[in-house]
CSV table of C-alpha atoms (C1' of nucleotides) in Angstrom, one decimal:
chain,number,residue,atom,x,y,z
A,264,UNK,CA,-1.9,-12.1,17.2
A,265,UNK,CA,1.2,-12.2,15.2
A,266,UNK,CA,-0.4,-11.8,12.1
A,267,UNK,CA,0.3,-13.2,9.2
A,268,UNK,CA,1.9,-9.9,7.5
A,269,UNK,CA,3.2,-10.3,4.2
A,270,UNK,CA,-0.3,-11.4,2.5
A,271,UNK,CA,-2.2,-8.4,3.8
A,272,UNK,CA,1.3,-6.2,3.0
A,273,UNK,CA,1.2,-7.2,-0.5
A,274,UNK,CA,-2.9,-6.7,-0.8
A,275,UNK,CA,-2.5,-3.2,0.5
A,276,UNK,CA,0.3,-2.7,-1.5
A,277,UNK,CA,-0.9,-3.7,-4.6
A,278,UNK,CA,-4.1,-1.1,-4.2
A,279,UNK,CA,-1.9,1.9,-3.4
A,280,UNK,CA,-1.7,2.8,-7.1
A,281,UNK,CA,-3.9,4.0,-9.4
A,282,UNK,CA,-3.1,2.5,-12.1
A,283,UNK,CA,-3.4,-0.9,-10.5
A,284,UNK,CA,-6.9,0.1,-9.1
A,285,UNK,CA,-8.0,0.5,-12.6
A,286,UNK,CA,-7.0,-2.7,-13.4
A,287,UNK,CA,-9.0,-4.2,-11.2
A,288,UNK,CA,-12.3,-2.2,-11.9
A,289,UNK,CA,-11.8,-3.0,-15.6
A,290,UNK,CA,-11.9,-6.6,-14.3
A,291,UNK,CA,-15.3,-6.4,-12.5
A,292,UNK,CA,-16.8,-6.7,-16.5
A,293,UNK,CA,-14.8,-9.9,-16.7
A,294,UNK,CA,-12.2,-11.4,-17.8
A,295,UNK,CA,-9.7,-9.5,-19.7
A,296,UNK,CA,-6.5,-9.8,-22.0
A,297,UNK,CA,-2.9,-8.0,-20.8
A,298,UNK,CA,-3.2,-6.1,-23.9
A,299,UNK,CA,-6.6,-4.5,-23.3
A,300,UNK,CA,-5.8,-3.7,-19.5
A,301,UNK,CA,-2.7,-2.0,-20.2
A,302,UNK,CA,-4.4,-0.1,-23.1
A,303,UNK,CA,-6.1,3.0,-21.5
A,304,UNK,CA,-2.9,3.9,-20.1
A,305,UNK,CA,0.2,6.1,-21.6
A,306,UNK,CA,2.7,3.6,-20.4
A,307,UNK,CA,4.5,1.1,-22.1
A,308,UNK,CA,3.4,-2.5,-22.2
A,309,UNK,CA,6.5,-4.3,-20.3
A,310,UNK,CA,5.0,-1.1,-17.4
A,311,UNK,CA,1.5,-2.3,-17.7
A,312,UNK,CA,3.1,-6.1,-17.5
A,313,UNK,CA,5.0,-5.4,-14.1
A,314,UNK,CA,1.3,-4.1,-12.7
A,315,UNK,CA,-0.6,-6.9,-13.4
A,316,UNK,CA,2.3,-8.9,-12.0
A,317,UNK,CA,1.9,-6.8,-8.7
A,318,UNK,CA,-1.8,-7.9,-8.7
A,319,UNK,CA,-1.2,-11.3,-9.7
A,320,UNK,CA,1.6,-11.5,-6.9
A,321,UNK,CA,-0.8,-10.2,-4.2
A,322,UNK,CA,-3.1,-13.0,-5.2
A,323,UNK,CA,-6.0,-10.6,-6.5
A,324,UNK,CA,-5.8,-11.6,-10.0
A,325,UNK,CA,-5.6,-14.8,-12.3
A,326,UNK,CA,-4.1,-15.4,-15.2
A,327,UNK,CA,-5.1,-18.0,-17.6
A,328,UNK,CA,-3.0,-18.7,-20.4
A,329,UNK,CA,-4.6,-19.4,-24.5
A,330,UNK,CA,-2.2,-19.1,-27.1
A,331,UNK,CA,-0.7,-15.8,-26.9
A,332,UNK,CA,-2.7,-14.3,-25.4
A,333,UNK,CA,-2.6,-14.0,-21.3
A,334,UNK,CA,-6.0,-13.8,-20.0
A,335,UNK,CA,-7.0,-12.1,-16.3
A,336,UNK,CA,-10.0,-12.3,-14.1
A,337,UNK,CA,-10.5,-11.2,-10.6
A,338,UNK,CA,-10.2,-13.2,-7.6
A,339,UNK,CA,-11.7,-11.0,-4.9
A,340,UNK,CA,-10.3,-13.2,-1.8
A,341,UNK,CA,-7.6,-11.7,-0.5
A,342,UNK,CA,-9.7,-8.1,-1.5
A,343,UNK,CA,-12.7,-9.7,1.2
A,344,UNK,CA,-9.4,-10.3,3.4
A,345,UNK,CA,-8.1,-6.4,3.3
A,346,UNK,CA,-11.8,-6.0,3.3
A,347,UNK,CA,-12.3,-7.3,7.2
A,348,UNK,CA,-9.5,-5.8,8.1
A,349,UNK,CA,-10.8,-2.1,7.9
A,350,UNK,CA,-14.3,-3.4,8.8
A,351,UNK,CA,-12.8,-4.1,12.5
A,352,UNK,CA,-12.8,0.2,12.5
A,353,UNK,CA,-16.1,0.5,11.7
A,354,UNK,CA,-17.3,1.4,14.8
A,355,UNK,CA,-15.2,4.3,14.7
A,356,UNK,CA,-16.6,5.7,11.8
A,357,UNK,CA,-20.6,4.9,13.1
A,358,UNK,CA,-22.4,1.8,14.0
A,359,UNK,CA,-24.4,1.1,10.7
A,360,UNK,CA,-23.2,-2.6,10.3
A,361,UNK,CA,-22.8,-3.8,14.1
A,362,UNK,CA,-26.6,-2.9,13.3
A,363,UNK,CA,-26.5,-4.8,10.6
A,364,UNK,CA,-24.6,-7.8,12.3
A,365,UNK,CA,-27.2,-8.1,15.1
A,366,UNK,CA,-30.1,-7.7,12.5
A,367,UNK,CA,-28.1,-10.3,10.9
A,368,UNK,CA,-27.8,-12.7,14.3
A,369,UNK,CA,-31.6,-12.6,14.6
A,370,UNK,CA,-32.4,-13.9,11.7
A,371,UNK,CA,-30.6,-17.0,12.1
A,372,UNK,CA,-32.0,-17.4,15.1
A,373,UNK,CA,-35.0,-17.4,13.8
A,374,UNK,CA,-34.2,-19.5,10.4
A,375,UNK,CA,-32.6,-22.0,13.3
A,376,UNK,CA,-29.2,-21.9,11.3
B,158,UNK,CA,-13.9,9.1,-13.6
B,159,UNK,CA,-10.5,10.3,-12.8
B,160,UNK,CA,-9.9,9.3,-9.4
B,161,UNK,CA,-8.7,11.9,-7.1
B,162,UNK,CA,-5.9,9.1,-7.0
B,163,UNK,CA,-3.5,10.4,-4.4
B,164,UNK,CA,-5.9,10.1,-1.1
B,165,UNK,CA,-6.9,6.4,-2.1
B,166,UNK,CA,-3.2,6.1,-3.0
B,167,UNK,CA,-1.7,7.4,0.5
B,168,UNK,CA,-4.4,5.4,2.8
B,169,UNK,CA,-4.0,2.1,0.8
B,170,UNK,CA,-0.2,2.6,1.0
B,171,UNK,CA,0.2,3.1,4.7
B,172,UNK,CA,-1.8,0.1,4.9
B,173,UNK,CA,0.5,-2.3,3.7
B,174,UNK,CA,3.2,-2.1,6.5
B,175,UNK,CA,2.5,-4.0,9.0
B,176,UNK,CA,4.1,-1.7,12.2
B,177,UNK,CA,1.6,0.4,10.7
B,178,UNK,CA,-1.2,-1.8,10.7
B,179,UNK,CA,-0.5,-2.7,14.2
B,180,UNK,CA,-0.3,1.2,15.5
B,181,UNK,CA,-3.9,1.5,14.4
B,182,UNK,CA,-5.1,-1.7,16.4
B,183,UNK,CA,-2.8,0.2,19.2
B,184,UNK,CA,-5.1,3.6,18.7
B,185,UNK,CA,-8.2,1.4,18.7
B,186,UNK,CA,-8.0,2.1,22.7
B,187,UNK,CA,-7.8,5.4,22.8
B,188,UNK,CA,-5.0,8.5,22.0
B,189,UNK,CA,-1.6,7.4,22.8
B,190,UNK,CA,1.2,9.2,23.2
B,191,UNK,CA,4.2,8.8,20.1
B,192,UNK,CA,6.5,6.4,22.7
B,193,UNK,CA,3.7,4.4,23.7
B,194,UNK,CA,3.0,3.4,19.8
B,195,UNK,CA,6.9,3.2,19.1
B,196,UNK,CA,7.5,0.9,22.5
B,197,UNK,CA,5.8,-2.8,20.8
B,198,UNK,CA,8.5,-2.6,18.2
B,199,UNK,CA,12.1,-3.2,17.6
B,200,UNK,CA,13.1,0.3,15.8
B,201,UNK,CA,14.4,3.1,16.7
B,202,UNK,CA,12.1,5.6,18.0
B,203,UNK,CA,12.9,7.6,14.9
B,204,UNK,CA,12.1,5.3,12.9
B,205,UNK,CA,8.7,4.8,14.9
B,206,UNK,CA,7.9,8.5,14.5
B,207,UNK,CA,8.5,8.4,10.8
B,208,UNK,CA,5.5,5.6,10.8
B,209,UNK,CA,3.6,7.6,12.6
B,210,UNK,CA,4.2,10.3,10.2
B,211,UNK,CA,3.2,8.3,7.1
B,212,UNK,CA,0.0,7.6,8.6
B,213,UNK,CA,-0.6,11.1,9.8
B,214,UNK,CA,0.0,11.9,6.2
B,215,UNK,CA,-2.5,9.4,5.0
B,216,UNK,CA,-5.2,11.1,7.6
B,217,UNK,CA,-5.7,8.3,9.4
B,218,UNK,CA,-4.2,9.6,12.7
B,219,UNK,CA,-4.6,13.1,14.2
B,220,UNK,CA,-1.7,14.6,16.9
B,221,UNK,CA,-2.8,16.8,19.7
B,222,UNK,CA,0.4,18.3,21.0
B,223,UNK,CA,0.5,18.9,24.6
B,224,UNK,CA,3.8,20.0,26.4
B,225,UNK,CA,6.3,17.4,24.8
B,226,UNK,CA,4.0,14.6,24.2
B,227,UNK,CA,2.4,14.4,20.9
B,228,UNK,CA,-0.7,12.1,21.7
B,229,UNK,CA,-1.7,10.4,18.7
B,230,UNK,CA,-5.6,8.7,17.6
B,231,UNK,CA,-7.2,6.7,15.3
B,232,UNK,CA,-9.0,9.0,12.1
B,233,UNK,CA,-11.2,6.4,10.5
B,234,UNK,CA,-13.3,8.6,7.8
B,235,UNK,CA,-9.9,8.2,5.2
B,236,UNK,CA,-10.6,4.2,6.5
B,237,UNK,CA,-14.2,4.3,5.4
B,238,UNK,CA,-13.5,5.4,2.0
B,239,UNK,CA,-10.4,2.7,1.2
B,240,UNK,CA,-13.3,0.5,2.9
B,241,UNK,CA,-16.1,1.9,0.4
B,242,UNK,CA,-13.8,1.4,-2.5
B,243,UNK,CA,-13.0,-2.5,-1.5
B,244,UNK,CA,-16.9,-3.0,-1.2
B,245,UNK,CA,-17.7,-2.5,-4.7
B,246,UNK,CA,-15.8,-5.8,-4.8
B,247,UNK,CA,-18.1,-7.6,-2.1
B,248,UNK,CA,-20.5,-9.0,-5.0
B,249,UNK,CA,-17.4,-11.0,-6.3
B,250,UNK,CA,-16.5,-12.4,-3.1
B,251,UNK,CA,-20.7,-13.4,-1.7
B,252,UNK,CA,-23.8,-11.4,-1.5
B,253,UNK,CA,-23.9,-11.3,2.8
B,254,UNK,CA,-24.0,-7.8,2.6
B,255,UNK,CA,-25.8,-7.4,0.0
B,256,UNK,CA,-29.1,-9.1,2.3
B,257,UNK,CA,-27.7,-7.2,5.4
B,258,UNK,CA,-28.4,-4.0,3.3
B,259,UNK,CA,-31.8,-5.1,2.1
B,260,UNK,CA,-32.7,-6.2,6.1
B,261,UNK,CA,-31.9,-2.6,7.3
B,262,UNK,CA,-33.8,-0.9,4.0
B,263,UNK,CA,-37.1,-3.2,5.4
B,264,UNK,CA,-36.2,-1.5,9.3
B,265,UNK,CA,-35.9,1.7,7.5
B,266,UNK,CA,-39.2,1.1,5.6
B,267,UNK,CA,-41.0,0.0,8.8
B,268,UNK,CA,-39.6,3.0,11.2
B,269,UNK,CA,-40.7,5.0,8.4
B,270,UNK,CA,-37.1,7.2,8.4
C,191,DA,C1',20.6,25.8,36.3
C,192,DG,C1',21.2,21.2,34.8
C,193,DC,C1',19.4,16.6,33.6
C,194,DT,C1',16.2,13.7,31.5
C,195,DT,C1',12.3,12.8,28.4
C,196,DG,C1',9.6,13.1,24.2
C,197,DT,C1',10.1,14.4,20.1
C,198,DT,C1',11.6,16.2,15.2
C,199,DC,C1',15.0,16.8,11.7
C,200,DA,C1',18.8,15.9,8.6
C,201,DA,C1',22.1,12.9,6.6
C,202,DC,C1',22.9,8.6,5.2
C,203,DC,C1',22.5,3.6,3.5
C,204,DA,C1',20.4,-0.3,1.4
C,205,DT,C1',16.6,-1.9,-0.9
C,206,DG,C1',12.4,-1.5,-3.5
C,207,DT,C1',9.4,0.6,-7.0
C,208,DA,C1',7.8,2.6,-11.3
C,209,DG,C1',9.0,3.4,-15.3
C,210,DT,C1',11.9,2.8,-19.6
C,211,DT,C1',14.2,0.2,-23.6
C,212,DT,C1',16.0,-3.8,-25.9
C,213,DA,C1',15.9,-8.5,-26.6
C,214,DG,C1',13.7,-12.9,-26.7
C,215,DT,C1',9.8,-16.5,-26.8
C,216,DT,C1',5.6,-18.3,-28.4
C,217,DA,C1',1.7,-18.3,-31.3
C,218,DA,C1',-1.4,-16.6,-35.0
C,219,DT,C1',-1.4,-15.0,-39.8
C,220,DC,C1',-0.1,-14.4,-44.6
D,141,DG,C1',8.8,-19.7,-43.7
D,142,DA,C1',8.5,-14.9,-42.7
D,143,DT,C1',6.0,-11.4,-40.3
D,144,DT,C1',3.4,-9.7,-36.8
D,145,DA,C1',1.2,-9.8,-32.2
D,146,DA,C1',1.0,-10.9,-27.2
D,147,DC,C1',3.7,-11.4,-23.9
D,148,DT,C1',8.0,-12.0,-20.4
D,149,DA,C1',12.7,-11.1,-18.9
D,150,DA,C1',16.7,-8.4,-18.1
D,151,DA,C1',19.2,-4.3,-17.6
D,152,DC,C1',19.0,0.2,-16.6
D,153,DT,C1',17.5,5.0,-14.5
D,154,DA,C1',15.3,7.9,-11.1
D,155,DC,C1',13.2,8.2,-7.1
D,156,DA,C1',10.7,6.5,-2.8
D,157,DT,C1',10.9,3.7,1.3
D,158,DG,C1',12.3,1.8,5.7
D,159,DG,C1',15.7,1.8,8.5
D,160,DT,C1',19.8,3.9,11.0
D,161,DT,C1',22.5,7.5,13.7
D,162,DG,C1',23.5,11.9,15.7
D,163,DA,C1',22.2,16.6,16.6
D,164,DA,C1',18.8,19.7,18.0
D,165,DC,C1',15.0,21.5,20.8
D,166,DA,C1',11.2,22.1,24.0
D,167,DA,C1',9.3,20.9,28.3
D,168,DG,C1',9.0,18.6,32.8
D,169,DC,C1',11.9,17.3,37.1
D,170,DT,C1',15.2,18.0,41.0
DNA sequence: AGCTTGTTCAACCATGTAGTTTAGTTAATC
DNA sequence: GATTAACTAAACTACATGGTTGAACAAGCT
């Protein structure tokens, strides 16, 4: 298992700053212009740009262009990827969702899936 | 809400290297010793020990010094929590765990916990 | 005691990152 | 058509990162 690196790199990179996380969690309301994500933060706009360039880079955002105006929305993928990465130490950290999984299992047993 | 930033910061950041990444599938066995993570990889041991260091940093590993060997393993509580922040995202990405969590609130129910 | 092994530390280099500022493009507004 | 607004791009600074090497040190081995 080579792995595929530089995706999951980039995801992981892209969350390992703050001001990027925000970002994100001011997407989860929707879409969203440049302007008003870079706005809650004491930074110049060009900065603000460059982050939501990070995020777009790392796949977790998209950018729709009207007019002017650039418009972002979430595209929680690659986050679902980074996502089953860490879930593979779950077990270290308690069994809740291999639980979960066989509960899971049986019930498309029984649907017949 | 703040964020107390630099945890998230320093987990989500020694994430995104891949030697890294693959030490912690390497711990997933059990403790092992500093050479034994540096071996798989073409770097100096140094260099090795520096990546071990950044994750040590980031609390995911823990060192037991004993004699000369410094036996390293896996810390997964700092995991959890870059985990719990990623699943805020799961309703963007499907609803499976959503139903696993409702399935295990019905057990929970029924066991009367 | 001397050699080897497991490891850190410090110095160094090249590159990347986060931020700035200034300039430039495109589009809405007056 | 001129101004303003939303944005990118480029050049720059300061600092962090990932890597190297060489020196040091502590602890087993013979």
């Amino acid at each position: 298992m080579v792995e595929q690196a530089t995706r999951l790199d980039a995801v992981f990179h892209a969350l390992s700053d703050g001001t990027r996380r925000g970002m994100l969690q001011a997407l989860e309301g929707g879409e969203k212009a440049i302007s008003d994500l870079a706005r809650p933060y004491a930074m110049s706009f060009a900065g603000a740009s460059k982050h939501v360039k990070v995020l777009e880079n790392a796949g977790l955002v998209r950018r729709r262009i009207s007019g002017r105006t650039h418009y972002c929305s979430l595209d929680a993928a690659r986050m679902r990827e980074a996502n089953e990465w860490l879930r593979r130490y779950e077990r270290f950290w308690g069994d809740r969702l291999d639980i979960l999984d066989s509960l899971l299992r049986q019930e498309d047993e029984t649907n017949g899936a």
